[in-house]
Tab-separated table of C-alpha atoms in Angstrom:
chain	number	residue	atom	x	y	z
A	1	UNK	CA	0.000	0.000	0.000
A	2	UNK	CA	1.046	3.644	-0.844
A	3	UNK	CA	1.684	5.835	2.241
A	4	UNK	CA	-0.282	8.469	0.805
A	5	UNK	CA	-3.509	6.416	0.701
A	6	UNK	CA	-6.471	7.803	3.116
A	7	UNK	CA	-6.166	4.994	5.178
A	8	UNK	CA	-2.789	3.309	6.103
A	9	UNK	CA	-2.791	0.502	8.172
A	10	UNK	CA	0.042	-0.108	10.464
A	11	UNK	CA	-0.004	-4.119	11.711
A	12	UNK	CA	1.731	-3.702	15.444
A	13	UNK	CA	1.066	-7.526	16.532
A	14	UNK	CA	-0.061	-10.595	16.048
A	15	UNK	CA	-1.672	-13.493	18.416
A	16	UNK	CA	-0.308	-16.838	17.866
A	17	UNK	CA	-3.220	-18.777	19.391
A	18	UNK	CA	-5.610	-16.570	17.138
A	19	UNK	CA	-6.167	-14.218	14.289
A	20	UNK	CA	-6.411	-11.595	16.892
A	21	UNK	CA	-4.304	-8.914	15.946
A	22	UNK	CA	-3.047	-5.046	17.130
A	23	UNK	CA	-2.835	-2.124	14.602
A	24	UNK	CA	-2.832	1.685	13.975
A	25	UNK	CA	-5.031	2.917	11.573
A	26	UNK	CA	-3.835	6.333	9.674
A	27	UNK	CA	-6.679	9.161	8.864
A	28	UNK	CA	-6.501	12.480	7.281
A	29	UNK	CA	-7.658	13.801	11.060
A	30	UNK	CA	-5.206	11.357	12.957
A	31	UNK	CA	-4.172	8.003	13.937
A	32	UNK	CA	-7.044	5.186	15.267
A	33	UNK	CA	-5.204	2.565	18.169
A	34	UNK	CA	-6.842	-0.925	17.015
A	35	UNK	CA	-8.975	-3.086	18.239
A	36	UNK	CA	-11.192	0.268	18.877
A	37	UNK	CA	-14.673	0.617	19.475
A	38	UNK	CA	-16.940	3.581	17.504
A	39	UNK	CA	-19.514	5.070	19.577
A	40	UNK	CA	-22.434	5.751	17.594
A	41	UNK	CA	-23.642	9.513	16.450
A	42	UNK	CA	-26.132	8.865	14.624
A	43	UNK	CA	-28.074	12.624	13.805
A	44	UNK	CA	-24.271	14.284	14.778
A	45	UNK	CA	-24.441	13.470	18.656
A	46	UNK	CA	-23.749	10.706	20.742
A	47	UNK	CA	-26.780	10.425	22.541
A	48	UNK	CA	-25.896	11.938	26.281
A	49	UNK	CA	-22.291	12.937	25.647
A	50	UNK	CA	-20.410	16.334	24.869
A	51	UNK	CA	-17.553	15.603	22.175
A	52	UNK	CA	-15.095	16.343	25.308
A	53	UNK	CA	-16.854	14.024	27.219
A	54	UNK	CA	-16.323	11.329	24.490
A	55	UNK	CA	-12.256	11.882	24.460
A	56	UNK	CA	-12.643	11.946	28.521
A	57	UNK	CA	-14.037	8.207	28.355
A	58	UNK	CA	-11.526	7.016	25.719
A	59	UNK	CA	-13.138	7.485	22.211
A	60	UNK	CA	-11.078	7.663	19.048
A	61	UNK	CA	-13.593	7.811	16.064
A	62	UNK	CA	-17.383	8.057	16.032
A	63	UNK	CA	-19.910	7.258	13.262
A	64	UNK	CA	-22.203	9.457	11.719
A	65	UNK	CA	-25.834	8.031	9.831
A	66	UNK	CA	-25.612	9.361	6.137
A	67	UNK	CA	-29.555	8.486	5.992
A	68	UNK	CA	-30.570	10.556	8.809
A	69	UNK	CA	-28.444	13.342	8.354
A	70	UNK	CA	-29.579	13.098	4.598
A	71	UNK	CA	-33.592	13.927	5.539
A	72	UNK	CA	-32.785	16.487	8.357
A	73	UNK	CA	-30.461	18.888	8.886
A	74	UNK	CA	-29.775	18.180	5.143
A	75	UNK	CA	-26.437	17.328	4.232
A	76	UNK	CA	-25.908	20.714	2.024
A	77	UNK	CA	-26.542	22.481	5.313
A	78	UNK	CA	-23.658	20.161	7.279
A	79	UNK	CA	-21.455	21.176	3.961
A	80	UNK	CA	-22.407	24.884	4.007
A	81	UNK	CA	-21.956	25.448	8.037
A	82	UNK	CA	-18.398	23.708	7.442
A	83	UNK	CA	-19.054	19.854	7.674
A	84	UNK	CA	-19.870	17.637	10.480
A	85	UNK	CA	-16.946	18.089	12.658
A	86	UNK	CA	-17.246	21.903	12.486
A	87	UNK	CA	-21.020	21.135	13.086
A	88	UNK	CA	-20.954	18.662	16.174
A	89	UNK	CA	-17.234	20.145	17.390
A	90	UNK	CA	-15.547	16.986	17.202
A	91	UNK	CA	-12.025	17.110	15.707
A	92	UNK	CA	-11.215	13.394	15.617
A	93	UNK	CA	-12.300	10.983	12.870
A	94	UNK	CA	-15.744	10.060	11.767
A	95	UNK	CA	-16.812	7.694	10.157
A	96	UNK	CA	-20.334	7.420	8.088
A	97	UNK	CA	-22.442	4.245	7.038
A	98	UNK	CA	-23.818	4.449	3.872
A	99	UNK	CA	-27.656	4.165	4.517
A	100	UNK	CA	-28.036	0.938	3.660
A	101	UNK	CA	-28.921	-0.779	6.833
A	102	UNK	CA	-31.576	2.450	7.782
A	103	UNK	CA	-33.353	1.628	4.110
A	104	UNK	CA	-33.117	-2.088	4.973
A	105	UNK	CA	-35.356	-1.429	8.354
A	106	UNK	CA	-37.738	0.698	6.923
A	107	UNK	CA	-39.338	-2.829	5.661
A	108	UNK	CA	-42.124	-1.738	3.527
A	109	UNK	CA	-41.550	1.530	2.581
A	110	UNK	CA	-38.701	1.261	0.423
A	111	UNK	CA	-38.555	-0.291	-3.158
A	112	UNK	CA	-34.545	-1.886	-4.039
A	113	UNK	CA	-33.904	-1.883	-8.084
A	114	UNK	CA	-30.778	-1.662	-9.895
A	115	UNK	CA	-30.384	2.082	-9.523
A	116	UNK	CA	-30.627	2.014	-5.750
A	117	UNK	CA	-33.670	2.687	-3.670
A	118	UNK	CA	-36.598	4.473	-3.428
A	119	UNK	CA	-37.825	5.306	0.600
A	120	UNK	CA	-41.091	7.407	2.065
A	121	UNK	CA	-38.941	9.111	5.026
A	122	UNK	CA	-39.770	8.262	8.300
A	123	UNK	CA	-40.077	11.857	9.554
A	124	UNK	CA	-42.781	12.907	6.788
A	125	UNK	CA	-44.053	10.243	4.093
A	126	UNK	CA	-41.790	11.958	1.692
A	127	UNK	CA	-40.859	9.756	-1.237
A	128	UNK	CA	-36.811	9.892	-1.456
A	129	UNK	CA	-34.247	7.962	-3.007
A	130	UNK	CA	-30.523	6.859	-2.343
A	131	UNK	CA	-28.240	5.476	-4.702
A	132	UNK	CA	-24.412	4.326	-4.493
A	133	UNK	CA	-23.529	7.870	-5.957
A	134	UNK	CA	-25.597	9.980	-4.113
A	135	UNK	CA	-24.868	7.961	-1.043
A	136	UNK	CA	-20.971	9.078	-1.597
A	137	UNK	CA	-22.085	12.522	-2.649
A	138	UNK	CA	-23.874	12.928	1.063
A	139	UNK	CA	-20.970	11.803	2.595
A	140	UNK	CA	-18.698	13.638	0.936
A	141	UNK	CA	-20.446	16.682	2.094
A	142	UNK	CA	-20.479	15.686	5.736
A	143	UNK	CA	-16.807	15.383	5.683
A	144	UNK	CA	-16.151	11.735	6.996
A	145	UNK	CA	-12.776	10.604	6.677
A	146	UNK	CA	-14.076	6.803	5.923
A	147	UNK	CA	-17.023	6.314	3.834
A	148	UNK	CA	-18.463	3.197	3.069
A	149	UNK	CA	-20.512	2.052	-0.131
A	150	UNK	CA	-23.769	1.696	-0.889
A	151	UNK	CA	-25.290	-1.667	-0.128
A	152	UNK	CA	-28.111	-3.762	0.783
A	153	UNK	CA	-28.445	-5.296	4.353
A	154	UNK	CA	-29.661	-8.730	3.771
A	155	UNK	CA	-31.840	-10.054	6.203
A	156	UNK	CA	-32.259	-13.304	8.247
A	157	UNK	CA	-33.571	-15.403	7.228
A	158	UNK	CA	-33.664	-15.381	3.585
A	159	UNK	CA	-33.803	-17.736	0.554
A	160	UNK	CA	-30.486	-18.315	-1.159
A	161	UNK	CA	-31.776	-16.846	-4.795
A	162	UNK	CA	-32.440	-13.650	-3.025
A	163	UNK	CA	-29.236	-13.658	-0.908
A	164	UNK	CA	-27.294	-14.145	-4.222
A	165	UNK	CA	-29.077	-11.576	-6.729
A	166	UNK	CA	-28.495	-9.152	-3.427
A	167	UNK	CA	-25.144	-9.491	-2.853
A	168	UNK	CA	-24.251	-8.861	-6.614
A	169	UNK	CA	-26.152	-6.099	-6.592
A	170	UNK	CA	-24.517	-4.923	-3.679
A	171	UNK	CA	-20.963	-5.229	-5.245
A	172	UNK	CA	-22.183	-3.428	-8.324
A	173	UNK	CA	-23.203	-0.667	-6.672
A	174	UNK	CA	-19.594	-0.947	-4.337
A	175	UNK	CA	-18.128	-0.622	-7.890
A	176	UNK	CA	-20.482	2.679	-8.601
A	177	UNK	CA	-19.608	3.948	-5.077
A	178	UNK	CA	-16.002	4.132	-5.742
A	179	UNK	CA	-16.342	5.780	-9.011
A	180	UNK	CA	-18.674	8.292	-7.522
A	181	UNK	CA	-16.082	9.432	-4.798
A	182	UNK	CA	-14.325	12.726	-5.842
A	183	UNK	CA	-12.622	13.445	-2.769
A	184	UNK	CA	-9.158	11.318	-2.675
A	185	UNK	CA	-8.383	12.398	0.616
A	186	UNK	CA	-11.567	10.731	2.299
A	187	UNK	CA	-11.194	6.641	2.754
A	188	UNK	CA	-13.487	4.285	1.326
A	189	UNK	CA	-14.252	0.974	2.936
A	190	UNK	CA	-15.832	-1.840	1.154
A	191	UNK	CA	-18.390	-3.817	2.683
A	192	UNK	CA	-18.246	-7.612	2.161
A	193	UNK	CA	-22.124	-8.888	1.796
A	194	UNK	CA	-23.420	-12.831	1.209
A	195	UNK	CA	-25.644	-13.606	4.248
A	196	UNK	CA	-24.725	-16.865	5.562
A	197	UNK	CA	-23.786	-18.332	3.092
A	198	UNK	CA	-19.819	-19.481	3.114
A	199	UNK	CA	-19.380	-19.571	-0.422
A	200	UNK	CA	-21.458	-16.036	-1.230
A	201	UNK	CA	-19.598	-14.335	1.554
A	202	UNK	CA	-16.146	-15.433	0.103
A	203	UNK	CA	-16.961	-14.727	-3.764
A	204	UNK	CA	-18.285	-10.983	-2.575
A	205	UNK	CA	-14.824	-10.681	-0.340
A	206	UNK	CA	-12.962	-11.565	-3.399
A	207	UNK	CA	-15.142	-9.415	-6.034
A	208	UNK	CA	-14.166	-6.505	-3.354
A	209	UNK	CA	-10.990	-7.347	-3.445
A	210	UNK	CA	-11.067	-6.910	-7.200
A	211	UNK	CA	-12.263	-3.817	-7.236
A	212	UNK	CA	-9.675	-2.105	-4.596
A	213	UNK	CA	-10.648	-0.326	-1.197
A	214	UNK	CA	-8.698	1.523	1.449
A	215	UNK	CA	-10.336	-0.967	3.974
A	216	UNK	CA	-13.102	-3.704	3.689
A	217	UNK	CA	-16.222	-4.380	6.354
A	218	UNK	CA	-18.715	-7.091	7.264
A	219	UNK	CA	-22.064	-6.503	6.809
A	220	UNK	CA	-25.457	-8.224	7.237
A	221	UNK	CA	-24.605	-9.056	11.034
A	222	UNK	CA	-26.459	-8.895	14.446
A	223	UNK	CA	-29.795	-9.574	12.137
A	224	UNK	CA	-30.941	-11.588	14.300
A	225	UNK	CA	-29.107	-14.504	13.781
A	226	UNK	CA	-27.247	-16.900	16.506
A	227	UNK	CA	-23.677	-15.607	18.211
A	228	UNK	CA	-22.052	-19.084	16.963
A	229	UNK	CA	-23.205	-18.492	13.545
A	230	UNK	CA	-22.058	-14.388	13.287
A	231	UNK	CA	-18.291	-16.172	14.606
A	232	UNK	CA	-18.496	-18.440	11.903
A	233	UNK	CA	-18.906	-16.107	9.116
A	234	UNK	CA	-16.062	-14.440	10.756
A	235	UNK	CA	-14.433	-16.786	10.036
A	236	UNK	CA	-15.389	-17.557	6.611
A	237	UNK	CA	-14.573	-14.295	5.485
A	238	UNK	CA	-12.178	-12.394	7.579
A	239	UNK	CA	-8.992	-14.455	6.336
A	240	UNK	CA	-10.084	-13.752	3.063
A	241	UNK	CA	-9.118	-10.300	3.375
A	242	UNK	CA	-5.673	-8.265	3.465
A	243	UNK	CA	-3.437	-8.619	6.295
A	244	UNK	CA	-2.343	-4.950	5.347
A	245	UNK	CA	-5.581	-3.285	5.610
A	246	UNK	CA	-8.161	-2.401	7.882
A	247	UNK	CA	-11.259	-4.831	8.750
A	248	UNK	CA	-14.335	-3.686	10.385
A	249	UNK	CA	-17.393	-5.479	11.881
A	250	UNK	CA	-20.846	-3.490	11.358
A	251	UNK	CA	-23.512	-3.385	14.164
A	252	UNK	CA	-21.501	-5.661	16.589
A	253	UNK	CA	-21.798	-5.552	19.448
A	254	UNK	CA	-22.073	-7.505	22.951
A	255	UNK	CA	-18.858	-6.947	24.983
A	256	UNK	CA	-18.331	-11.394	24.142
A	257	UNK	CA	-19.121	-10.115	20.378
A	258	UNK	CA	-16.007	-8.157	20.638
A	259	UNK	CA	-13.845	-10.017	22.327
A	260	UNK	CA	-14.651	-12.846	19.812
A	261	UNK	CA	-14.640	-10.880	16.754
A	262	UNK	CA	-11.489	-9.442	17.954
A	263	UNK	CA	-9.818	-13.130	18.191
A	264	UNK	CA	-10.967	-14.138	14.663
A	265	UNK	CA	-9.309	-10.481	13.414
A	266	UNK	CA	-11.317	-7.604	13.045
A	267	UNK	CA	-10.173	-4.149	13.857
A	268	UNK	CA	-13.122	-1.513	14.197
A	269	UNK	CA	-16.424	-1.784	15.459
A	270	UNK	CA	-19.933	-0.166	16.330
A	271	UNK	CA	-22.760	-0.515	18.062
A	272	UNK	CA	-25.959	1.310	19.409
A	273	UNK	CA	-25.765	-0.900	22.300
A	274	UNK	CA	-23.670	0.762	25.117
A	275	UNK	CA	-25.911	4.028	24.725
A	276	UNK	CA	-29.378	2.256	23.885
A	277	UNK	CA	-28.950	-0.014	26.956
A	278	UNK	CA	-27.797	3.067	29.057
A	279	UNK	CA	-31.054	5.247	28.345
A	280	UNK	CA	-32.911	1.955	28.959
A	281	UNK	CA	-31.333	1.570	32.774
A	282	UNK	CA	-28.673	-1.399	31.752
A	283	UNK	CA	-25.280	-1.081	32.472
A	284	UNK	CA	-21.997	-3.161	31.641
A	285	UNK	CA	-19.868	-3.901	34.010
A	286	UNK	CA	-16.992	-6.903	34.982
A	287	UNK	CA	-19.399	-8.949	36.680
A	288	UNK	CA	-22.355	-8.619	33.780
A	289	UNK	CA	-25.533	-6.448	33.192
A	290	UNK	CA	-26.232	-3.740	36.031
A	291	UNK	CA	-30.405	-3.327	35.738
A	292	UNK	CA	-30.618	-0.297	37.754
A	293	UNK	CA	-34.409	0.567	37.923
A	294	UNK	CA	-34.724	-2.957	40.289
A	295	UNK	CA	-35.858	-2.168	43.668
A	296	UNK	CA	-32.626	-3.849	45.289
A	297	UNK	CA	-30.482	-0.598	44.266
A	298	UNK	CA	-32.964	1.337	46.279
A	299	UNK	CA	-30.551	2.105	48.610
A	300	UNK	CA	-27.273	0.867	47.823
A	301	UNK	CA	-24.158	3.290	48.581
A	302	UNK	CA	-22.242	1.348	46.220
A	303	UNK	CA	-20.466	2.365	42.925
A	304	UNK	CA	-22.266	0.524	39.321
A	305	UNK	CA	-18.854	-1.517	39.684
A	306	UNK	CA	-16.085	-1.651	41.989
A	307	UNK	CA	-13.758	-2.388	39.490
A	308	UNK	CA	-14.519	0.897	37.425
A	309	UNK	CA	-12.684	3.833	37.410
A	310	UNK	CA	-14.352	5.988	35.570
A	311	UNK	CA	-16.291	9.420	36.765
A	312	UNK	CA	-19.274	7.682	37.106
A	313	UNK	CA	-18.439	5.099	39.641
A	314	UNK	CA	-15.609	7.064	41.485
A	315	UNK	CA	-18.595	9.688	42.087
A	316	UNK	CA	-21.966	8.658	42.125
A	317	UNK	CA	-24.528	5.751	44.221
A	318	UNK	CA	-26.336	3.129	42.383
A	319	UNK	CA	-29.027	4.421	44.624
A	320	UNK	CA	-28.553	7.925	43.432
A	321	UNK	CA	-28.455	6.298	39.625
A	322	UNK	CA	-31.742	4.536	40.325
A	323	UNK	CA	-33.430	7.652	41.832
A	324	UNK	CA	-32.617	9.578	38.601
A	325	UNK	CA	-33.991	6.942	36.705
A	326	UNK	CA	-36.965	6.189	37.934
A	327	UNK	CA	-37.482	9.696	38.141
A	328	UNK	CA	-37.184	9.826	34.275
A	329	UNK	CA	-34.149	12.610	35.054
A	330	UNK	CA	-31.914	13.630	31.996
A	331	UNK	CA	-28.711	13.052	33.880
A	332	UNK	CA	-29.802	9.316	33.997
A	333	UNK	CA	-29.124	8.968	30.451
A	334	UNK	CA	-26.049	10.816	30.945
A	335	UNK	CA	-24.334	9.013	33.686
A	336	UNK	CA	-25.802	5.426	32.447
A	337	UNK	CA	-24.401	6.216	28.901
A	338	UNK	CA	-20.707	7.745	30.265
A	339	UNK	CA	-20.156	4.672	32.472
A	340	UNK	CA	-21.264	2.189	29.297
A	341	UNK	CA	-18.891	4.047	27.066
A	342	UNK	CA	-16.391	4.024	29.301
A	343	UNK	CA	-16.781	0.356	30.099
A	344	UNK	CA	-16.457	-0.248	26.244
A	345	UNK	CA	-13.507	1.718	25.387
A	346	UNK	CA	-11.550	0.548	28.120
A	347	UNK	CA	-12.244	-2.883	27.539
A	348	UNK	CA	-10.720	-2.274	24.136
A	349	UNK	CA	-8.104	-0.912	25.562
A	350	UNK	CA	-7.626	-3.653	28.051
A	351	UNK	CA	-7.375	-5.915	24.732
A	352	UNK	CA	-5.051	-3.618	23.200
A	353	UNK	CA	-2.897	-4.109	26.113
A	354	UNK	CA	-3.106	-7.879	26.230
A	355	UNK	CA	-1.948	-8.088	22.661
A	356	UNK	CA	1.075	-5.769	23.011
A	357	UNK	CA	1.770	-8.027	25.902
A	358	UNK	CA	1.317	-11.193	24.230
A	359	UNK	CA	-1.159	-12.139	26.614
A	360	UNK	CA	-4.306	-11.881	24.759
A	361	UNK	CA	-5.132	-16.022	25.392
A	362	UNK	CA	-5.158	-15.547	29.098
A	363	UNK	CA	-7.191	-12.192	29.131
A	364	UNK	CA	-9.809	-14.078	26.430
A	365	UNK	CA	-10.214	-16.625	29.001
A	366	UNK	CA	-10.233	-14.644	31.886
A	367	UNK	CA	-12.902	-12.329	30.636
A	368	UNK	CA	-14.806	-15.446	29.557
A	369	UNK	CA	-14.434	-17.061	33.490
A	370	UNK	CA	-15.523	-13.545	34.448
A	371	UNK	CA	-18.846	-13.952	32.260
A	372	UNK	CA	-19.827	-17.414	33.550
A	373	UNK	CA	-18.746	-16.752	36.840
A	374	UNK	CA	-21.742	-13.672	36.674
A	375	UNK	CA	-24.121	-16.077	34.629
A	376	UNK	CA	-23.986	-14.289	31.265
A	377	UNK	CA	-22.318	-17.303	29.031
């Protein structure tokens, strides 16, 4: 790979009792320490969090929805008031999905032909459209230093005849997508479709391949199928791509999903878990799931988990936590979705440190003890 591409990636270490490996990823707005976990932004904002509160609990690179910043503020308007970052005041990376997993959940109100897809918006019944160049064109406006193509999120389960016509749509429009990009600074990742099927997901790794990206993602996972089968399309398809480039796991997930993932050699993920769970009252921890809201946190002095460091639990009661939830009180959302994040990041980092070590095996297994020891594998 060139050094001047828009997205070096520097292999650090490798695992010998895995794929799991530790990297440096190389942006046009700085340098992303692998394994690493995106927070999600969806509309601009983390849900909860100031962008200084994000670098305070260890966050790299967010990600950014191209459909919903599409239908509202408009991406024009991100473009005119000086792109996203200027917009949200975050200076590190961002990354944007393409839409295609927003059109894929709006079921029946989108149609999927050749030239891309027709949507009524969710916010007014408007009839809209994206397509793999418009799709680049939006995120080219936002500013994201890694874009990804256009594609279609297959669901599960489907027939095999769909799953194939899909995914070859989906790498002709990954083709469009890259011809559509105009901006040579801005990365562009590929995303590797084929359901679950072995031999789909490997010809679409390889047709990727074919066509040349500055990093290549899995997509069509967490749709609702089984943790054992997600792992083993992992590992149908991860070795298939290059050792010298970045690999990233869409929509994944569980702190075991990214421990596991991380063994069988991805790099970058996301998920709307950690916040989503923290608005709802749940909270990660070493020992499992926190469910604040039940009545036995009533009054407990106690920190969410002893083992935390962050501001969260150096400052603050589970019975104070549960009072401001089941009072409805903003500040739950924002404590519940600080300590999540924090929990996340710093598990990645904990990772990161086990493979610079050479000890990722034993933390793997410890954090696995850890999980059955709280009833949660």
């Amino acid at each position: 790979m060139s050094e001047t591409l828009p997205a070096r990636f520097e292999l650090l270490a490798t695992d010998p009792n895995s794929a799991a490996r530790r990297g440096r990823l190389h942006t046009r707005r700085g340098v992303i320490e692998t394994p690493i976990f995106m927070p999600v932004g969806t509309q601009g904002t983390v849900k909860g969090m100031l962008p200084e509160q994000l670098l305070d609990v260890g966050a790299q690179i967010i990600l950014a929805n191209t459909y919903h910043l599409f239908l509202r503020p408009g991406h024009e308007l991100v473009r005119t008031l000086g792109g996203l970052h200027r917009f949200m005041q975050w200076d590190g990376p961002i990354l944007t999905d393409s839409g295609g997993f927003q059109v894929f959940s709006l079921g029946a109100l989108r149609k999927i032909d050749e030239e891309g897809v027709r949507f009524q918006s969710h916010l007014d019944g408007s009839a809209q459209m994206l397509t793999p160049e418009s799709s680049i064109a939006i995120q080219e406006a936002l500013g994201a230093d890694i874009m990804m193509v256009f594609d279609e999120c297959i669901p599960y389960p489907a027939e095999r005849g769909y799953i194939a016509a899909s995914t070859a749509r989906s790498t002709r429009w990954a083709a469009r997508s890259k011809v559509a990009r105009h901006d040579p600074s801005a990365a562009l990742f590929g995303i590797v479709q084929g359901g679950m099927e072995e031999d789909l997901r490997r010809q679409s790794a390889e047709q990727l391949l074919e066509i040349g990206f500055d990093g290549y993602a899995l997509g069509g996972l967490s749709v609702g199928e089984e943790a054992e089968l997600m792992y083993q399309v992992m590992e149908w398809t991860l070795p298939v791509l290059p050792v010298q480039q970045a690999r990233y796991v869409m929509g994944v997930g569980t702190p075991e999903n990214l421990v596991e993932a991380v063994a069988r050699g991805a790099d970058l993920f996301d998920c709307v878990m950690p916040t989503r769970n923290a608005r709802n009252g749940v909270l990660f921890t070493s020992f499992g799931k926190v469910v604040i809201k039940q009545a036995r946190y009533r009054d407990d002095p106690g920190p969410i988990d002893p083992a935390c460091d962050c501001m969260v639990c150096r400052r603050y009661s589970r019975a104070y936590l549960r009072h401001l939830y089941q009072s409805n009180e903003i500040l739950a959302s924002v404590l519940n979705t600080w300590h999540n994040l924090y929990y996340y990041l710093q598990l990645m980092r904990r990772v990161r440190e086990a493979l610079d070590a050479g000890s990722f095996a034993a933390f793997r297994s410890e954090f696995h003890r850890q999980r059955v020891a709280a009833g949660e594998a």
